């Protein structure tokens, strides 16, 4: 038997993985960055094949990782996590520096960065595993803690986008039946749930200019669930 | 420039990865478990080629993952993290159940488990990446939180063993010069540092039967650093 709740006990951080160059770049929110060897220092980045950034990584043979902190702005998750760079330039207006390989490194809400040159690429089905050798790394802010995927789920109540390796179809999770009169409202963009019982305020009473704390979608684009 | 401190900003959980069968099994402490695809649910486990458990995973084509909680006993880290199964039977005396593939699943201090059948194996240099398809998973205790590698480093002051993908040679880290009269003592088995300044008690004043909180090594096997 597979209990999909068990999958949420695996710990991850949250990162912006970027690639491209000064003319055109792209990035996406990833939770699946991890070190695979210590000598030399190499990191694995897991990327959906449909992900626009995957094309940039394959073209340039390099990627950067920006480590996000616990109070990362919801705009960052909205911009890099729930939108495609095919539709707009995600790097526009961002604080970006360019690495030794030429890839953009997003500095907004980042406490550290890694820059890697791809040395191996593995096909694991819907996703590609890029193995990158570390060429540069640095601390940007040593006072803030890295955000974990658990923080994101518990505090920010975010859910993984469909392209994420850790996406779980909500119908697979056991339904928790509640006898309460409180209602829940779901963001149609990112799946964030506004739970009146937890928030202590009805959805109707939220101001009209209230937006989804995860992806910035307006209140009117929420549906009752 | 590579700042190795930046590598510690990447988040991981801590797990016992086990393999083998009812007659003979082994397990090791891993921090590099992560999901690579959602459909089907597949996980990557990174394992040093010299690691005894790697042989069992290759032989049986399966592995289990026990997710450890924040208050996991130091004995578990000592037994599975700083010792080799070549020297003694790590499974002896442990609470173990056997999975659908026959591999042992360690239940001590575990809050959830995953069992995977290996579908791909990639050579990434010193380590192997085993890609396993989920065959079974479950929650064992939903009241406790998973331990992160950061908890382990900050609270338990543990360091990665030499075989770990995230091992960092201490000499690569910038030396923080301290003018204090407090001393530091290092566990010769696992590298744990007893820092008098942080503990508020001199090492000499610790009782004689005091042991390393990470791996259980006796006080007499510490050296001043």
Short mmCIF file of C-alpha atoms in Angstrom, two decimals:
data_model
loop_
_atom_site.label_atom_id
_atom_site.label_comp_id
_atom_site.label_asym_id
_atom_site.label_seq_id
_atom_site.Cartn_x
_atom_site.Cartn_y
_atom_site.Cartn_z
CA UNK A 1 0.00 0.00 0.00
CA UNK A 2 1.21 3.48 -0.81
CA UNK A 3 0.32 6.23 1.66
CA UNK A 4 1.09 9.46 -0.17
CA UNK A 5 1.19 11.38 3.13
CA UNK A 6 4.48 9.57 3.84
CA UNK A 7 6.05 11.34 0.85
CA UNK A 8 5.65 14.66 2.63
CA UNK A 9 8.03 13.49 5.37
CA UNK A 10 10.95 13.72 2.95
CA UNK A 11 12.70 17.07 3.52
CA UNK A 12 13.65 19.55 0.83
CA UNK A 13 14.72 23.17 0.54
CA UNK A 14 13.34 25.61 -2.03
CA UNK A 15 15.43 27.21 -4.72
CA UNK A 16 15.33 29.20 -7.93
CA UNK A 17 17.19 27.20 -10.56
CA UNK A 18 18.20 29.45 -13.45
CA UNK A 19 19.96 29.16 -16.76
CA UNK A 20 20.48 31.08 -20.00
CA UNK A 21 22.64 34.13 -20.59
CA UNK A 22 22.58 37.94 -20.54
CA UNK A 23 20.24 38.13 -23.53
CA UNK A 24 17.71 35.54 -22.47
CA UNK A 25 17.38 33.55 -19.30
CA UNK A 26 14.80 31.70 -17.29
CA UNK A 27 14.36 30.16 -13.87
CA UNK A 28 11.95 27.95 -11.96
CA UNK A 29 11.22 27.05 -8.34
CA UNK A 30 12.77 23.72 -7.48
CA UNK A 31 12.83 21.69 -4.28
CA UNK A 32 15.02 18.91 -5.59
CA UNK A 33 18.60 20.15 -5.39
CA UNK A 34 21.08 17.94 -3.61
CA UNK A 35 24.75 17.18 -3.47
CA UNK A 36 25.77 13.85 -5.01
CA UNK A 37 29.54 13.83 -4.48
CA UNK A 38 31.95 15.68 -2.25
CA UNK A 39 35.16 15.19 -4.28
CA UNK A 40 34.58 16.98 -6.57
CA UNK A 41 31.55 18.87 -5.26
CA UNK A 42 28.71 18.00 -7.63
CA UNK A 43 25.00 18.71 -7.38
CA UNK A 44 21.95 17.12 -8.92
CA UNK A 45 19.09 19.28 -10.22
CA UNK A 46 15.86 17.57 -11.25
CA UNK A 47 13.90 19.29 -13.99
CA UNK A 48 10.69 18.41 -15.83
CA UNK A 49 11.33 17.91 -19.55
CA UNK A 50 8.52 20.36 -20.37
CA UNK A 51 10.10 22.98 -18.17
CA UNK A 52 11.29 25.94 -20.22
CA UNK A 53 14.48 26.21 -18.12
CA UNK A 54 15.43 22.64 -19.13
CA UNK A 55 16.05 23.90 -22.68
CA UNK A 56 18.38 26.62 -21.38
CA UNK A 57 20.31 24.18 -19.20
CA UNK A 58 20.76 21.82 -22.15
CA UNK A 59 21.85 24.69 -24.44
CA UNK A 60 24.29 26.38 -22.04
CA UNK A 61 25.43 23.30 -20.09
CA UNK A 62 25.18 25.22 -16.84
CA UNK A 63 22.74 26.29 -14.15
CA UNK A 64 22.63 28.36 -11.00
CA UNK A 65 20.82 27.70 -7.73
CA UNK A 66 19.56 30.54 -5.51
CA UNK A 67 18.77 29.34 -1.97
CA UNK A 68 15.58 31.06 -0.73
CA UNK A 69 15.02 32.11 2.87
CA UNK A 70 12.02 31.52 5.17
CA UNK A 71 10.37 34.90 4.48
CA UNK A 72 10.71 34.79 0.73
CA UNK A 73 8.14 37.04 -0.94
CA UNK A 74 5.07 35.25 -2.35
CA UNK A 75 5.78 37.14 -5.59
CA UNK A 76 8.93 35.07 -6.08
CA UNK A 77 6.95 31.82 -5.81
CA UNK A 78 4.29 33.26 -8.10
CA UNK A 79 6.75 34.48 -10.73
CA UNK A 80 9.11 31.50 -10.80
CA UNK A 81 6.82 28.71 -9.61
CA UNK A 82 3.44 29.12 -11.20
CA UNK A 83 4.25 30.84 -14.47
CA UNK A 84 6.15 29.83 -17.57
CA UNK A 85 9.01 31.82 -19.05
CA UNK A 86 7.46 31.03 -22.43
CA UNK A 87 4.84 33.71 -21.61
CA UNK A 88 7.02 36.50 -20.22
CA UNK A 89 10.61 37.30 -19.28
CA UNK A 90 10.91 36.13 -15.66
CA UNK A 91 14.29 37.83 -15.24
CA UNK A 92 12.98 41.29 -16.08
CA UNK A 93 13.11 43.57 -13.05
CA UNK A 94 14.93 40.98 -10.94
CA UNK A 95 18.30 41.54 -9.26
CA UNK A 96 20.52 39.25 -11.26
CA UNK A 97 24.25 38.70 -11.47
CA UNK A 98 25.90 36.57 -14.13
CA UNK A 99 28.12 33.66 -13.20
CA UNK A 100 31.45 32.42 -14.53
CA UNK A 101 29.55 30.25 -17.02
CA UNK A 102 27.37 33.22 -18.04
CA UNK A 103 24.15 31.95 -16.44
CA UNK A 104 21.96 34.37 -14.48
CA UNK A 105 21.92 34.03 -10.69
CA UNK A 106 18.79 35.52 -9.08
CA UNK A 107 19.67 37.47 -5.92
CA UNK A 108 16.16 38.46 -4.72
CA UNK A 109 15.35 36.67 -1.45
CA UNK A 110 18.45 34.51 -1.87
CA UNK A 111 20.77 33.78 1.06
CA UNK A 112 23.29 31.73 -0.89
CA UNK A 113 23.96 30.63 -4.45
CA UNK A 114 25.65 27.80 -6.31
CA UNK A 115 26.76 27.80 -9.93
CA UNK A 116 27.31 24.49 -11.67
CA UNK A 117 28.58 23.24 -15.02
CA UNK A 118 26.66 20.19 -16.26
CA UNK A 119 28.84 17.07 -16.49
CA UNK A 120 26.14 14.39 -16.87
CA UNK A 121 22.45 14.33 -17.82
CA UNK A 122 20.20 11.39 -16.94
CA UNK A 123 16.72 10.71 -18.27
CA UNK A 124 14.47 9.51 -15.43
CA UNK A 125 11.16 9.54 -17.30
CA UNK A 126 9.17 12.77 -17.09
CA UNK A 127 12.22 14.54 -15.67
CA UNK A 128 15.92 15.05 -16.38
CA UNK A 129 18.59 14.83 -13.70
CA UNK A 130 21.34 17.31 -14.43
CA UNK A 131 24.58 16.57 -12.55
CA UNK A 132 26.52 19.80 -12.23
CA UNK A 133 30.04 20.40 -10.96
CA UNK A 134 30.34 23.37 -8.63
CA UNK A 135 32.26 26.25 -10.22
CA UNK A 136 31.26 28.99 -7.81
CA UNK A 137 29.31 29.39 -4.58
CA UNK A 138 28.71 32.13 -2.07
CA UNK A 139 26.80 33.31 0.96
CA UNK A 140 24.58 36.35 0.33
CA UNK A 141 23.00 36.68 3.78
CA UNK A 142 24.13 34.63 6.75
CA UNK A 143 21.47 35.96 9.13
CA UNK A 144 18.44 34.28 7.53
CA UNK A 145 17.53 30.61 7.53
CA UNK A 146 16.83 28.62 4.37
CA UNK A 147 13.16 27.86 3.73
CA UNK A 148 12.18 24.21 3.68
CA UNK A 149 9.44 22.63 1.65
CA UNK A 150 7.72 21.86 4.97
CA UNK A 151 7.71 25.61 5.86
CA UNK A 152 6.23 26.30 2.47
CA UNK A 153 3.48 23.73 2.93
CA UNK A 154 2.71 24.47 6.59
CA UNK A 155 3.21 28.20 6.89
CA UNK A 156 2.66 29.43 3.37
CA UNK A 157 0.24 26.57 2.60
CA UNK A 158 1.72 26.19 -0.84
CA UNK A 159 1.31 23.14 -3.03
CA UNK A 160 3.71 21.84 -5.66
CA UNK A 161 2.98 22.83 -9.26
CA UNK A 162 2.09 19.99 -11.67
CA UNK A 163 5.62 19.89 -13.16
CA UNK A 164 7.30 19.31 -9.79
CA UNK A 165 8.77 15.88 -8.99
CA UNK A 166 6.90 16.01 -5.68
CA UNK A 167 3.50 16.91 -7.12
CA UNK A 168 0.77 14.84 -5.47
CA UNK A 169 -2.68 14.62 -6.97
CA UNK A 170 -4.88 15.89 -4.12
CA UNK A 171 -7.41 13.11 -4.81
CA UNK A 172 -4.78 10.57 -3.70
CA UNK A 173 -4.66 12.02 -0.21
CA UNK A 174 -7.09 10.66 2.32
CA UNK A 175 -10.04 12.99 2.74
CA UNK A 176 -10.29 14.43 6.22
CA UNK A 177 -14.01 14.83 6.83
CA UNK A 178 -14.94 17.89 8.84
CA UNK A 179 -18.31 18.64 10.37
CA UNK A 180 -17.49 22.32 10.62
CA UNK A 181 -19.47 25.15 9.07
CA UNK A 182 -16.21 26.81 8.02
CA UNK A 183 -15.50 26.78 4.30
CA UNK A 184 -12.38 26.42 2.22
CA UNK A 185 -11.45 28.37 -0.88
CA UNK A 186 -8.87 27.32 -3.42
CA UNK A 187 -6.63 29.48 -5.59
CA UNK A 188 -7.25 28.43 -9.18
CA UNK A 189 -3.66 29.35 -10.12
CA UNK A 190 -1.52 27.58 -7.52
CA UNK A 191 -3.91 25.44 -5.49
CA UNK A 192 -3.35 27.32 -2.21
CA UNK A 193 -6.24 26.68 0.17
CA UNK A 194 -7.72 29.46 2.31
CA UNK A 195 -9.16 27.60 5.28
CA UNK A 196 -11.59 29.75 7.29
CA UNK A 197 -11.29 27.43 10.31
CA UNK A 198 -7.55 27.99 10.50
CA UNK A 199 -7.54 31.68 9.57
CA UNK A 200 -10.36 32.63 11.94
CA UNK A 201 -11.88 34.92 9.33
CA UNK A 202 -14.43 34.17 6.64
CA UNK A 203 -13.26 34.45 3.05
CA UNK A 204 -16.09 36.90 2.33
CA UNK A 205 -14.73 39.26 4.97
CA UNK A 206 -11.30 39.52 3.35
CA UNK A 207 -10.73 42.88 1.62
CA UNK A 208 -11.40 43.03 -2.14
CA UNK A 209 -7.74 43.69 -2.90
CA UNK A 210 -6.62 40.58 -0.98
CA UNK A 211 -4.48 38.27 -3.09
CA UNK A 212 -3.27 34.69 -2.82
CA UNK A 213 -0.29 34.73 -0.38
CA UNK A 214 1.48 32.16 -2.50
CA UNK A 215 1.15 33.33 -6.09
CA UNK A 216 -0.56 36.73 -5.97
CA UNK A 217 -3.76 35.67 -7.75
CA UNK A 218 -6.70 38.04 -6.97
CA UNK A 219 -9.42 37.03 -4.52
CA UNK A 220 -12.03 36.79 -7.31
CA UNK A 221 -10.11 33.88 -8.89
CA UNK A 222 -10.66 31.65 -5.84
CA UNK A 223 -13.31 28.92 -5.87
CA UNK A 224 -15.07 27.29 -2.95
CA UNK A 225 -14.00 23.68 -2.37
CA UNK B 1 35.46 31.29 -5.83
CA UNK B 2 33.84 28.48 -3.91
CA UNK B 3 32.59 29.27 -0.41
CA UNK B 4 31.92 25.89 1.18
CA UNK B 5 29.70 27.48 3.83
CA UNK B 6 27.14 28.04 1.02
CA UNK B 7 26.79 24.28 0.62
CA UNK B 8 25.31 24.07 4.12
CA UNK B 9 22.35 26.19 2.97
CA UNK B 10 21.03 23.30 0.90
CA UNK B 11 18.35 21.49 2.93
CA UNK B 12 18.16 17.76 3.51
CA UNK B 13 16.38 15.31 5.78
CA UNK B 14 18.05 12.38 7.50
CA UNK B 15 17.17 8.77 6.83
CA UNK B 16 18.25 5.19 7.33
CA UNK B 17 18.56 3.60 3.91
CA UNK B 18 18.48 -0.17 4.20
CA UNK B 19 18.71 -3.19 1.95
CA UNK B 20 19.29 -6.93 2.11
CA UNK B 21 16.92 -9.63 3.30
CA UNK B 22 15.86 -11.57 6.39
CA UNK B 23 19.20 -13.39 6.63
CA UNK B 24 21.51 -10.46 6.16
CA UNK B 25 20.81 -6.78 5.84
CA UNK B 26 22.49 -3.45 6.31
CA UNK B 27 21.65 0.21 6.48
CA UNK B 28 23.35 3.61 6.56
CA UNK B 29 22.46 7.17 7.46
CA UNK B 30 21.71 9.17 4.34
CA UNK B 31 20.71 12.78 3.83
CA UNK B 32 20.31 12.56 0.08
CA UNK B 33 16.91 11.05 -0.59
CA UNK B 34 14.65 12.92 -2.95
CA UNK B 35 11.77 12.38 -5.29
CA UNK B 36 12.61 12.61 -8.99
CA UNK B 37 9.26 11.96 -10.66
CA UNK B 38 5.67 12.08 -9.56
CA UNK B 39 4.14 9.79 -12.22
CA UNK B 40 5.21 7.19 -11.32
CA UNK B 41 6.51 8.11 -7.86
CA UNK B 42 10.25 7.49 -8.02
CA UNK B 43 13.00 8.38 -5.56
CA UNK B 44 16.72 8.85 -5.89
CA UNK B 45 19.09 7.50 -3.24
CA UNK B 46 22.76 8.50 -3.40
CA UNK B 47 25.21 5.98 -2.04
CA UNK B 48 29.02 5.88 -1.83
CA UNK B 49 30.43 2.98 -3.85
CA UNK B 50 32.46 1.85 -0.81
CA UNK B 51 29.33 1.79 1.31
CA UNK B 52 28.48 -1.76 2.37
CA UNK B 53 24.75 -1.14 1.77
CA UNK B 54 25.47 -0.34 -1.91
CA UNK B 55 26.33 -4.02 -2.45
CA UNK B 56 22.99 -5.09 -0.93
CA UNK B 57 21.03 -2.62 -3.06
CA UNK B 58 22.77 -3.88 -6.21
CA UNK B 59 22.16 -7.52 -5.24
CA UNK B 60 18.50 -7.19 -4.24
CA UNK B 61 17.49 -4.33 -6.57
CA UNK B 62 15.57 -2.68 -3.76
CA UNK B 63 15.98 -0.38 -0.78
CA UNK B 64 13.93 1.07 2.05
CA UNK B 65 14.04 4.56 3.55
CA UNK B 66 13.20 5.21 7.21
CA UNK B 67 12.48 8.90 7.87
CA UNK B 68 14.01 9.90 11.24
CA UNK B 69 12.43 12.41 13.63
CA UNK B 70 13.96 15.41 15.41
CA UNK B 71 14.68 13.56 18.66
CA UNK B 72 16.26 10.51 17.12
CA UNK B 73 18.54 8.74 19.58
CA UNK B 74 22.28 9.43 19.13
CA UNK B 75 22.72 5.63 19.17
CA UNK B 76 20.94 5.44 15.80
CA UNK B 77 23.38 7.92 14.24
CA UNK B 78 26.29 6.12 15.88
CA UNK B 79 25.17 2.66 14.76
CA UNK B 80 24.12 3.48 11.20
CA UNK B 81 26.22 6.57 10.47
CA UNK B 82 29.68 6.05 11.91
CA UNK B 83 30.11 2.31 11.72
CA UNK B 84 30.32 -0.19 8.90
CA UNK B 85 28.10 -3.24 8.58
CA UNK B 86 31.25 -5.09 7.53
CA UNK B 87 32.24 -5.09 11.21
CA UNK B 88 28.98 -6.10 12.89
CA UNK B 89 25.32 -6.80 12.11
CA UNK B 90 23.66 -3.37 12.31
CA UNK B 91 20.18 -4.90 12.18
CA UNK B 92 20.67 -7.02 15.29
CA UNK B 93 18.43 -5.82 18.11
CA UNK B 94 16.65 -3.31 15.90
CA UNK B 95 12.90 -3.22 15.32
CA UNK B 96 12.68 -4.25 11.70
CA UNK B 97 9.86 -5.20 9.37
CA UNK B 98 10.39 -6.69 5.94
CA UNK B 99 8.96 -5.05 2.85
CA UNK B 100 7.21 -6.42 -0.23
CA UNK B 101 10.61 -6.74 -1.91
CA UNK B 102 12.03 -8.48 1.16
CA UNK B 103 14.29 -5.60 2.26
CA UNK B 104 14.47 -4.68 5.96
CA UNK B 105 12.75 -1.46 7.05
CA UNK B 106 14.13 -0.05 10.31
CA UNK B 107 11.31 1.20 12.57
CA UNK B 108 13.35 2.65 15.47
CA UNK B 109 12.93 6.44 15.60
CA UNK B 110 11.22 6.35 12.20
CA UNK B 111 8.08 8.41 11.53
CA UNK B 112 7.53 7.21 7.97
CA UNK B 113 9.01 4.75 5.52
CA UNK B 114 9.34 4.26 1.79
CA UNK B 115 10.17 1.05 -0.02
CA UNK B 116 11.52 1.25 -3.57
CA UNK B 117 12.44 -1.14 -6.36
CA UNK B 118 15.50 0.02 -8.29
CA UNK B 119 14.72 0.83 -11.94
CA UNK B 120 17.90 2.73 -12.90
CA UNK B 121 21.43 3.05 -11.50
CA UNK B 122 23.71 5.95 -12.45
CA UNK B 123 27.43 6.25 -11.79
CA UNK B 124 28.26 9.80 -10.65
CA UNK B 125 31.90 9.25 -9.68
CA UNK B 126 32.50 8.30 -6.05
CA UNK B 127 28.77 7.61 -5.60
CA UNK B 128 25.93 5.71 -7.25
CA UNK B 129 22.48 7.20 -7.79
CA UNK B 130 19.83 4.52 -7.38
CA UNK B 131 16.47 5.47 -8.88
CA UNK B 132 13.76 3.48 -7.13
CA UNK B 133 10.09 3.18 -7.91
CA UNK B 134 7.86 3.38 -4.86
CA UNK B 135 6.22 0.05 -4.04
CA UNK B 136 5.08 0.81 -0.52
CA UNK B 137 5.02 3.75 1.89
CA UNK B 138 3.50 4.51 5.25
CA UNK B 139 3.28 6.84 8.20
CA UNK B 140 4.55 5.39 11.48
CA UNK B 141 4.09 8.42 13.73
CA UNK B 142 2.31 11.55 12.58
CA UNK B 143 2.97 13.54 15.78
CA UNK B 144 6.73 14.00 15.34
CA UNK B 145 8.55 16.19 12.84
CA UNK B 146 11.22 14.91 10.48
CA UNK B 147 14.77 15.86 11.43
CA UNK B 148 16.65 18.01 8.95
CA UNK B 149 20.36 18.01 8.29
CA UNK B 150 20.39 21.58 9.69
CA UNK B 151 18.89 20.32 13.01
CA UNK B 152 21.56 17.68 13.09
CA UNK B 153 24.35 20.18 12.51
CA UNK B 154 22.99 22.95 14.76
CA UNK B 155 21.37 21.10 17.62
CA UNK B 156 23.19 17.80 17.64
CA UNK B 157 26.39 19.38 16.25
CA UNK B 158 26.94 16.39 14.03
CA UNK B 159 29.19 16.35 10.99
CA UNK B 160 28.86 14.24 7.87
CA UNK B 161 30.93 11.04 7.75
CA UNK B 162 33.64 10.87 5.06
CA UNK B 163 31.50 8.71 2.75
CA UNK B 164 28.63 11.22 2.65
CA UNK B 165 28.02 13.23 -0.53
CA UNK B 166 27.92 16.35 1.64
CA UNK B 167 31.16 15.70 3.51
CA UNK B 168 33.22 18.90 3.74
CA UNK B 169 36.87 18.81 4.71
CA UNK B 170 36.95 21.07 7.78
CA UNK B 171 40.16 22.71 6.55
CA UNK B 172 38.18 24.16 3.62
CA UNK B 173 35.99 26.16 5.96
CA UNK B 174 37.15 29.61 6.95
CA UNK B 175 38.68 29.57 10.42
CA UNK B 176 36.76 31.68 12.90
CA UNK B 177 39.40 33.06 15.25
CA UNK B 178 38.26 33.37 18.83
CA UNK B 179 40.06 35.20 21.59
CA UNK B 180 38.22 33.23 24.24
CA UNK B 181 39.82 31.01 26.87
CA UNK B 182 37.19 28.36 26.22
CA UNK B 183 38.43 25.22 24.54
CA UNK B 184 36.99 22.84 22.00
CA UNK B 185 37.21 19.06 22.02
CA UNK B 186 36.62 16.83 19.03
CA UNK B 187 35.23 13.31 18.91
CA UNK B 188 37.79 11.19 17.08
CA UNK B 189 35.04 8.89 15.78
CA UNK B 190 32.48 11.24 14.27
CA UNK B 191 34.03 14.70 14.42
CA UNK B 192 31.46 16.14 16.82
CA UNK B 193 32.84 19.25 18.54
CA UNK B 194 32.23 19.91 22.23
CA UNK B 195 32.50 23.70 22.51
CA UNK B 196 32.91 24.88 26.11
CA UNK B 197 31.83 28.42 25.17
CA UNK B 198 28.48 27.16 23.90
CA UNK B 199 27.92 24.47 26.51
CA UNK B 200 28.82 26.69 29.48
CA UNK B 201 30.74 23.83 31.12
CA UNK B 202 34.37 22.85 30.78
CA UNK B 203 35.09 19.51 29.17
CA UNK B 204 37.11 18.46 32.23
CA UNK B 205 34.03 18.91 34.41
CA UNK B 206 31.93 16.50 32.40
CA UNK B 207 31.37 13.16 34.20
CA UNK B 208 33.72 10.32 33.30
CA UNK B 209 30.92 8.26 31.80
CA UNK B 210 29.89 11.09 29.47
CA UNK B 211 29.77 9.98 25.82
CA UNK B 212 29.64 11.72 22.47
CA UNK B 213 25.97 12.76 21.94
CA UNK B 214 26.26 11.91 18.25
CA UNK B 215 27.98 8.54 18.10
CA UNK B 216 28.41 7.34 21.69
CA UNK B 217 32.21 7.46 21.73
CA UNK B 218 33.60 7.68 25.32
CA UNK B 219 34.92 10.99 26.71
CA UNK B 220 38.51 9.68 26.78
CA UNK B 221 38.52 9.40 22.98
CA UNK B 222 38.08 13.17 22.49
CA UNK B 223 41.02 15.37 21.58
CA UNK B 224 41.51 19.09 22.15
CA UNK B 225 41.33 21.13 18.95
#
